[in-house]
Short mmCIF file of C-alpha atoms in Angstrom, two decimals:
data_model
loop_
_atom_site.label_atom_id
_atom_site.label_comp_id
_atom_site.label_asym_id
_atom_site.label_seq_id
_atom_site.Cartn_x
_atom_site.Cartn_y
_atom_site.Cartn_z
CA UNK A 7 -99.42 93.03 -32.94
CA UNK A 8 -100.57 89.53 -30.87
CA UNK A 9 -102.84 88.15 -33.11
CA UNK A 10 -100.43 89.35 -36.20
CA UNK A 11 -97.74 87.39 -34.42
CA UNK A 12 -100.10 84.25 -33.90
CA UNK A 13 -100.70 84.56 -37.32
CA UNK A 14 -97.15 84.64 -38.47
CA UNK A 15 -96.51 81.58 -35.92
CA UNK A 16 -99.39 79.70 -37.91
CA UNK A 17 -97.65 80.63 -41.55
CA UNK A 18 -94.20 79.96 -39.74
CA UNK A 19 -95.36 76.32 -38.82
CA UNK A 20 -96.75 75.56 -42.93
CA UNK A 21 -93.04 76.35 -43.84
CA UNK A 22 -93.77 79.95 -44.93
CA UNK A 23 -90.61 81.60 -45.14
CA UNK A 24 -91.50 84.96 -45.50
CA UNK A 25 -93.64 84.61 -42.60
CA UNK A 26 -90.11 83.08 -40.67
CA UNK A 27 -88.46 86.12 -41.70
CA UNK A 28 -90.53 88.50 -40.05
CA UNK A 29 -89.88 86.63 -36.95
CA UNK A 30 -86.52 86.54 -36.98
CA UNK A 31 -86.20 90.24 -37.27
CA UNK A 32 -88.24 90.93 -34.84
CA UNK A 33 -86.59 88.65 -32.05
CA UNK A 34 -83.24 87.46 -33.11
CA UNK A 35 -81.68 91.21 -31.96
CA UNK A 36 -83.66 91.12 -28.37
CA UNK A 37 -82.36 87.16 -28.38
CA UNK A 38 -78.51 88.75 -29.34
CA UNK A 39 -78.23 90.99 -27.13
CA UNK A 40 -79.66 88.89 -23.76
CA UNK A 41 -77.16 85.95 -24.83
CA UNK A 42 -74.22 89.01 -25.06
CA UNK A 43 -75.09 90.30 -22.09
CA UNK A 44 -75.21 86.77 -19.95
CA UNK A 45 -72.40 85.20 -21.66
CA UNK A 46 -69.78 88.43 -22.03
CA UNK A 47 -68.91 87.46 -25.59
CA UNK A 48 -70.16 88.71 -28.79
CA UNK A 49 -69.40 85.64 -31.08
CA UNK A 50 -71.02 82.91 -28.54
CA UNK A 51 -73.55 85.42 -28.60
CA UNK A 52 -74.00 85.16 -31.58
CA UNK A 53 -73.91 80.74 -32.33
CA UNK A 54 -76.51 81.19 -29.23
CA UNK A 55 -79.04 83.57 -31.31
CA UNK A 56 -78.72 81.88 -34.70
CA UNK A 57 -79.03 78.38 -32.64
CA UNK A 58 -82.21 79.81 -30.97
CA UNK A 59 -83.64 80.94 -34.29
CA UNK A 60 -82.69 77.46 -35.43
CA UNK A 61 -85.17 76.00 -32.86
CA UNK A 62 -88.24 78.93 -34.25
CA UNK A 63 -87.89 77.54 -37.76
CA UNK A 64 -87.38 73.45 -36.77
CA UNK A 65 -89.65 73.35 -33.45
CA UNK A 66 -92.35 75.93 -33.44
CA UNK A 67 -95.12 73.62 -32.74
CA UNK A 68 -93.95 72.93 -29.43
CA UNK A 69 -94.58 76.58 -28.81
CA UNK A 70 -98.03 76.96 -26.71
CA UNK A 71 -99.23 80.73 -27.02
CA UNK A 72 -101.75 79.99 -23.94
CA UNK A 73 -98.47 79.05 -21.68
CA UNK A 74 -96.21 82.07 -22.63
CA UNK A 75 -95.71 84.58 -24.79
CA UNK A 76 -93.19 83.74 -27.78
CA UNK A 77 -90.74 86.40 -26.84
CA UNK A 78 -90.95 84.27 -23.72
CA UNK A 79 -90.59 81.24 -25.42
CA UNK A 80 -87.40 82.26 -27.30
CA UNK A 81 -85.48 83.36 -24.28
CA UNK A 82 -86.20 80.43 -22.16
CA UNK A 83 -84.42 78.94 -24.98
CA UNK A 84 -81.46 81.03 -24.98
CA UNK A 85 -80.96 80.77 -21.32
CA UNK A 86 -80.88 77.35 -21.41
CA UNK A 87 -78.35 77.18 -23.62
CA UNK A 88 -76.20 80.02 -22.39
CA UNK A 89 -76.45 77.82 -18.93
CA UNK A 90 -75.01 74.51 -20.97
CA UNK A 91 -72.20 77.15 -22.21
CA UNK A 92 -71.34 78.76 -18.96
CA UNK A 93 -71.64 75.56 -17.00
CA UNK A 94 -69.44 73.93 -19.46
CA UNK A 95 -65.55 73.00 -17.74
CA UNK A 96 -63.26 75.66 -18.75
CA UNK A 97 -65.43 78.33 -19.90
CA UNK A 98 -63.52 81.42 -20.68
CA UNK A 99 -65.07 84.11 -22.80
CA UNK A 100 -62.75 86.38 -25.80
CA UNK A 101 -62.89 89.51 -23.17
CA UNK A 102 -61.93 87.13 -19.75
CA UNK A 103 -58.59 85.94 -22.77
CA UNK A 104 -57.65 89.51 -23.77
CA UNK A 105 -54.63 91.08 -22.62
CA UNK A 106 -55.42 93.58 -20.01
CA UNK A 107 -55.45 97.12 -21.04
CA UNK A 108 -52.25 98.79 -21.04
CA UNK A 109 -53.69 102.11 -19.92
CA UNK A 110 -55.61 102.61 -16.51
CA UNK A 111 -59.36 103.35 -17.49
CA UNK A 112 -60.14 106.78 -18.51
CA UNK A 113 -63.21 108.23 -15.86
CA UNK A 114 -65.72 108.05 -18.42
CA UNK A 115 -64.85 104.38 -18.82
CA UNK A 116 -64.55 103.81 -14.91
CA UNK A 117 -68.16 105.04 -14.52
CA UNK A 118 -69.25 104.24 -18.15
CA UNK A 119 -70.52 101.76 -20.76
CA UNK A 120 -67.67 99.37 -20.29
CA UNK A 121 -67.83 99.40 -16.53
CA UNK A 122 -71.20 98.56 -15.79
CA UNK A 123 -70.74 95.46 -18.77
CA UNK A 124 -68.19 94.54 -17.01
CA UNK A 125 -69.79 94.61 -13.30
CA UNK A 126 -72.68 92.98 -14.79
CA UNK A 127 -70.45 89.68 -15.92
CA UNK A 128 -68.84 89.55 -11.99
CA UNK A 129 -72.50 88.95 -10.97
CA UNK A 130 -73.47 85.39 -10.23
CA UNK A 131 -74.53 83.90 -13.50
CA UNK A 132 -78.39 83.18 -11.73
CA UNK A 133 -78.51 87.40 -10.34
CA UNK A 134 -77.05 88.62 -13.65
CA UNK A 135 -80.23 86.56 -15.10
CA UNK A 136 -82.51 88.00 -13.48
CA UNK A 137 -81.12 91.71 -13.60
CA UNK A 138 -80.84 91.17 -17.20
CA UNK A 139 -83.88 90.00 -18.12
CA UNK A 140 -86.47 92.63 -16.00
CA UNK A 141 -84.17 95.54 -16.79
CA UNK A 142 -82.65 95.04 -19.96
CA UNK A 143 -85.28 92.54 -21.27
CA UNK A 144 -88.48 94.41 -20.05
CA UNK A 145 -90.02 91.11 -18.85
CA UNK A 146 -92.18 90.88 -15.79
CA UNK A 147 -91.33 88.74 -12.78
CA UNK A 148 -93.48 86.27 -13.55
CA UNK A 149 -92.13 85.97 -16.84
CA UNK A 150 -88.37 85.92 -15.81
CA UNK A 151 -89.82 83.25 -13.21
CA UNK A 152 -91.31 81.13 -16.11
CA UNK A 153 -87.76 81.49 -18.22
CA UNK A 154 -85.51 80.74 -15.16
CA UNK A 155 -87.98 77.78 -13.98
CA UNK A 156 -88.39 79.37 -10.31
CA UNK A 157 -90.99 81.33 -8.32
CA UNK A 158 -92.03 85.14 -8.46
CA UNK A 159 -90.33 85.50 -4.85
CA UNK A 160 -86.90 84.40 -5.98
CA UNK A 161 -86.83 86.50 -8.55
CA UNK A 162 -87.41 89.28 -6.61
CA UNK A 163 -84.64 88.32 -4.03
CA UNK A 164 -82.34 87.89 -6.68
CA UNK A 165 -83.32 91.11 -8.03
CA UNK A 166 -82.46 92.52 -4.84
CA UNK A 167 -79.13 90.84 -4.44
CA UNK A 168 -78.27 91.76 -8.24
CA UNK A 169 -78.69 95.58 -7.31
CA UNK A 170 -77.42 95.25 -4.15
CA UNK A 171 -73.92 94.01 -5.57
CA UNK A 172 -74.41 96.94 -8.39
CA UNK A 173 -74.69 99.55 -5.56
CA UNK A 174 -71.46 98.29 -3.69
CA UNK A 175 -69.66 98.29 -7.05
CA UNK A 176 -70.60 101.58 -7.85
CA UNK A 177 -70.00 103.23 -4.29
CA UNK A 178 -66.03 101.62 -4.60
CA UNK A 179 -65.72 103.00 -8.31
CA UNK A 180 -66.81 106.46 -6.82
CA UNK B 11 -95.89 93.54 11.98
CA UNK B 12 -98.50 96.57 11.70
CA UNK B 13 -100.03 96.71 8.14
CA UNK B 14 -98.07 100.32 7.94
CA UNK B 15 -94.96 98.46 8.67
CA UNK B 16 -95.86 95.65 6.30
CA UNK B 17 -96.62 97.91 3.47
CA UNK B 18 -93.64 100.31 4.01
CA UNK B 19 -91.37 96.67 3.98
CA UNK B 20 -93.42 95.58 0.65
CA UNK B 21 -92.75 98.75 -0.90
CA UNK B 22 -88.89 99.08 0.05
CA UNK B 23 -88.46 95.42 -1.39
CA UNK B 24 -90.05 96.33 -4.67
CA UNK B 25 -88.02 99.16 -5.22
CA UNK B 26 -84.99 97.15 -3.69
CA UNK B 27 -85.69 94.93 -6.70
CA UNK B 28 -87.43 96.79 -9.54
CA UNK B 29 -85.14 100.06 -9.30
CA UNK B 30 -86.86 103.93 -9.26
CA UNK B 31 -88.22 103.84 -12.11
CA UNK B 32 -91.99 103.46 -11.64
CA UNK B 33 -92.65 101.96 -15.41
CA UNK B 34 -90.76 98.53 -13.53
CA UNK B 35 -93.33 98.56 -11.21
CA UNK B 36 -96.10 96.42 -11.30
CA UNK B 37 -99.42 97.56 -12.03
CA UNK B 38 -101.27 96.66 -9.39
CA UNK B 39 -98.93 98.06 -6.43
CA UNK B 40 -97.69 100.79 -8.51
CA UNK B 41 -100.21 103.57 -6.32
CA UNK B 42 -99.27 101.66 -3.08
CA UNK B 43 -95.50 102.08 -3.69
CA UNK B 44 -96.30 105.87 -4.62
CA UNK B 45 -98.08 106.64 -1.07
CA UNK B 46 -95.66 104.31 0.75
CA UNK B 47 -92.78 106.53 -0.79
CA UNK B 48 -94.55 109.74 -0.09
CA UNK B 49 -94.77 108.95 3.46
CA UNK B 50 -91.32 107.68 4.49
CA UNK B 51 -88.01 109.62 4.68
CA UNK B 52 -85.98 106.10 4.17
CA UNK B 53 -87.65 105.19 1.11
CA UNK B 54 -86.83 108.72 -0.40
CA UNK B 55 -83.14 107.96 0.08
CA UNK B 56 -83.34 104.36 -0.84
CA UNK B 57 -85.21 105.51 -3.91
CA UNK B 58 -82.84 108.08 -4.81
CA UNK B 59 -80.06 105.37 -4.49
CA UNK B 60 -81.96 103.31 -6.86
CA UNK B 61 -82.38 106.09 -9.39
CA UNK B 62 -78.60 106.41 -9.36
CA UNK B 63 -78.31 102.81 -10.23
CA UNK B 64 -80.37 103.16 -13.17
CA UNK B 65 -78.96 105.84 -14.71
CA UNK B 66 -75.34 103.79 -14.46
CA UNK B 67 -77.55 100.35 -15.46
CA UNK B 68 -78.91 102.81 -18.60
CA UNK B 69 -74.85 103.38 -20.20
CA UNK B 70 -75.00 99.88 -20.78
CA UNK B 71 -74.54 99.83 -24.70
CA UNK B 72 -74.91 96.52 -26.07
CA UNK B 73 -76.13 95.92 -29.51
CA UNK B 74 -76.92 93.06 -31.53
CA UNK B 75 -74.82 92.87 -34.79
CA UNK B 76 -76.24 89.70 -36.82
CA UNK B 77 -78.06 90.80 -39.94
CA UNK B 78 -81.58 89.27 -39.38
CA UNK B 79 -82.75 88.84 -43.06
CA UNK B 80 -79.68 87.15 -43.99
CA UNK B 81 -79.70 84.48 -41.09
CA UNK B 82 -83.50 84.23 -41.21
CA UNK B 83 -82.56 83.50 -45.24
CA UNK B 84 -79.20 80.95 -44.37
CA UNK B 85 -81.37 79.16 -41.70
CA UNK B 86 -84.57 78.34 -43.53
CA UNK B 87 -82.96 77.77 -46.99
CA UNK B 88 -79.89 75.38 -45.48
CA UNK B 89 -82.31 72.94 -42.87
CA UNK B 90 -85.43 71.50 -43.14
CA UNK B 91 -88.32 72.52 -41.17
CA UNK B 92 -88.38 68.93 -39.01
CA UNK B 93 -85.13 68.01 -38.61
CA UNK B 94 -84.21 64.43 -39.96
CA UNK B 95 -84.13 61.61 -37.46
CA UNK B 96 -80.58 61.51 -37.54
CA UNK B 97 -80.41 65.02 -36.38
CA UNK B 98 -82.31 64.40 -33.64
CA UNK B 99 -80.29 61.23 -32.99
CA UNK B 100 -77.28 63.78 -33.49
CA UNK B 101 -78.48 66.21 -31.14
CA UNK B 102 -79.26 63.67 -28.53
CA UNK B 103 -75.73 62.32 -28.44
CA UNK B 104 -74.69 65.80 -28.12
CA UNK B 105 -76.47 66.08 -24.94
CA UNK B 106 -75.37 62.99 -23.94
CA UNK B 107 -71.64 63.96 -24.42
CA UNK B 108 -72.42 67.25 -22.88
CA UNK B 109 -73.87 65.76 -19.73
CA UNK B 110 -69.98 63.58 -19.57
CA UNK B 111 -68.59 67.17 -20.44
CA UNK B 112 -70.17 68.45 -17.07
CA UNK B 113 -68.63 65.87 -15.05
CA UNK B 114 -71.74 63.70 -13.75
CA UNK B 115 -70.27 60.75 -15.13
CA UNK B 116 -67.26 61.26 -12.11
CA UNK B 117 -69.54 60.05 -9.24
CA UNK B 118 -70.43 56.89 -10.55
CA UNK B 119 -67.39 55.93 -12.04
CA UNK B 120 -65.91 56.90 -8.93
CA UNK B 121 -68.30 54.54 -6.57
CA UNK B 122 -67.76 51.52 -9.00
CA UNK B 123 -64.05 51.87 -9.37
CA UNK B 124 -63.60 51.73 -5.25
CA UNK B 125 -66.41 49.57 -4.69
CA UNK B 126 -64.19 46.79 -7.33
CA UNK B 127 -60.84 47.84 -5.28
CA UNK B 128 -63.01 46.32 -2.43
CA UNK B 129 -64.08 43.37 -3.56
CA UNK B 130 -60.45 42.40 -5.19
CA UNK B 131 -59.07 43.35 -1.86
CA UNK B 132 -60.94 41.38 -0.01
CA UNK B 133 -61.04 38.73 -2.12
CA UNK B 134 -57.60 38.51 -2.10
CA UNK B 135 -56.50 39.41 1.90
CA UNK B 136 -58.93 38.30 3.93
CA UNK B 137 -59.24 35.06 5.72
CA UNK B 138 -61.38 33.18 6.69
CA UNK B 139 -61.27 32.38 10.49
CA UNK B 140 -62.94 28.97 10.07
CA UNK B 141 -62.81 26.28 7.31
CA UNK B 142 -66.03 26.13 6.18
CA UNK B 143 -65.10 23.43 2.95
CA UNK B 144 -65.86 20.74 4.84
CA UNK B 145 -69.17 22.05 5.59
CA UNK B 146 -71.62 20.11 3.63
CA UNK B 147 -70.08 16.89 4.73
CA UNK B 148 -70.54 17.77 8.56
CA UNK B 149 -73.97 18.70 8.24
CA UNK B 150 -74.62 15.01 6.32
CA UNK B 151 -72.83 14.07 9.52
CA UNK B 152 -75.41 15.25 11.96
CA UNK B 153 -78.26 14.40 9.95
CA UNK B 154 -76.46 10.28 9.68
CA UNK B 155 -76.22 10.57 13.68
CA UNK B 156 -79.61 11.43 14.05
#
């Protein structure tokens, strides 16, 4: 699967759109969902994704397969632009505008789906990063170190922080 | 710290981190984590805590919704594969603005705007104690009575 991808990047960078397509399907949803889950809003989610898929088919030869991998590549990408977003004066996203729910939450959406979405957007924007990425994301430390530009031990610390603040939240749900 | 107690702190801040599941772990301390949680009664609990977290950290359900072939299609049929230079011109204004969005421009703006409140001030309300006008002429003075 590598080498097919280094040879899609190769076709990608002659302007072979075919080639481009197979790339975007097989990051754009991993790219979509990371950018949902950072910035708590599907359609900035979404400018974020299409933006980063932007940069695959207008920069790919800045892409070095030796440094990272390009699944790497693309999310560094995404985080730095969901970092100009949520950095930006006055960011508010669709679900922080909504009307609060008339209705107390049910159980199932105290201790479900909705909840932990929720508890994940009241972490600090660098722990929810870093939770994100190594759980959700599958990427290694050193990887998530590499896309955050910061060292293997930080991660881990933030790691530990993220859960930590996870834990307390679930323990005063239950 | 005795390597036991080194290796039993290791092993609690990978889990701390990584969660219970032992696919997280890495693959080179994966076996030490494994005999470090074997033989301590804290780490059980701590890793059943974890596991707990995980299976609340698995309901998260979020999906991507964009239609891949049909923005793969919009992007490369709509732009050209090296953007035009003024895109790039375009997109480097953009971060300029952006950078004035943040507020960094405040500082600056801030140090020159009481740095010329100052200078007027002073400029305007302060005296000098002596009358130095005439100085040019005194020191031709001196230098004539030498």
């Amino acid at each position: 699967m590598v080498s097919d991808e280094s040879e899609l990047v190769a076709r990608v960078c002659q302007g072979d759109r075919r080639a481009y397509a197979s790339l975007v399907a097989r990051h754009l949803p991993a790219v979509e969902v990371y950018a949902r889950r950072i910035l708590g809003d599907e359609y900035l989610a979404q400018d974020v994704a299409q933006e980063v898929m932007l940069v695959l088919w207008q920069r790919l030869d800045r892409f070095n397969p030796e440094k990272s991998r390009l699944t790497t590549w693309l999310h560094r990408i995404a985080h730095n632009r969901c970092i100009d977003l949520l950095r930006k004066p006055g960011y508010k996203t669709l679900e922080d505008a909504r009307e609060p729910a008339a209705q107390p939450p049910t159980t199932q959406e105290t201790f479900g789906a909705a909840s932990i979405d929720a508890a994940l957007c009241e972490l600090p924007e660098s722990q929810r990063t870093a939770l994100v990425l190594t759980y959700y994301q599958n990427f290694t430390n050193r990887e998530v170190a590499l896309i955050m530009s910061s060292s293997v031990r930080a991660v881990e610390s933030l790691l530990c922080r993220a859960r930590g603040n996870l834990k307390k939240h679930l323990e005063t749900d239950q | 710290m005795s390597p036991e107690r080194e290796s039993q702190r290791r092993a609690r801040a990978l889990i701390e981190a990584l969660g219970a599941e032992q696919s997280a772990w890495p693959d080179a301390e994966r076996q030490f984590i494994l005999s470090a949680l074997a033989d301590s009664d804290v780490l059980k609990v701590l890793h059943k805590q974890e596991q707990t977290l995980d299976e609340w950290l698995n309901q998260s359900s979020v999906t991507a919704n964009l239609d891949a072939q049909a923005v793969a299609r919009q992007i490369s049929q709509s732009y050209p594969q090296k953007p035009a230079l003024e895109a790039r011109l375009g997109a480097a204004l953009e971060r300029i603005a952006d950078l004035f969005a943040f507020g960094l421009w405040r500082s600056p703006v801030a140090a020159s705007v009481t740095l010329s409140v100052g200078i007027a001030l002073g400029t305007m309300v302060y005296v000098p104690s002596e009358d130095w006008s005439n100085a040019e002429q005194y020191s031709f003075t001196v230098i004539g009575e030498e």
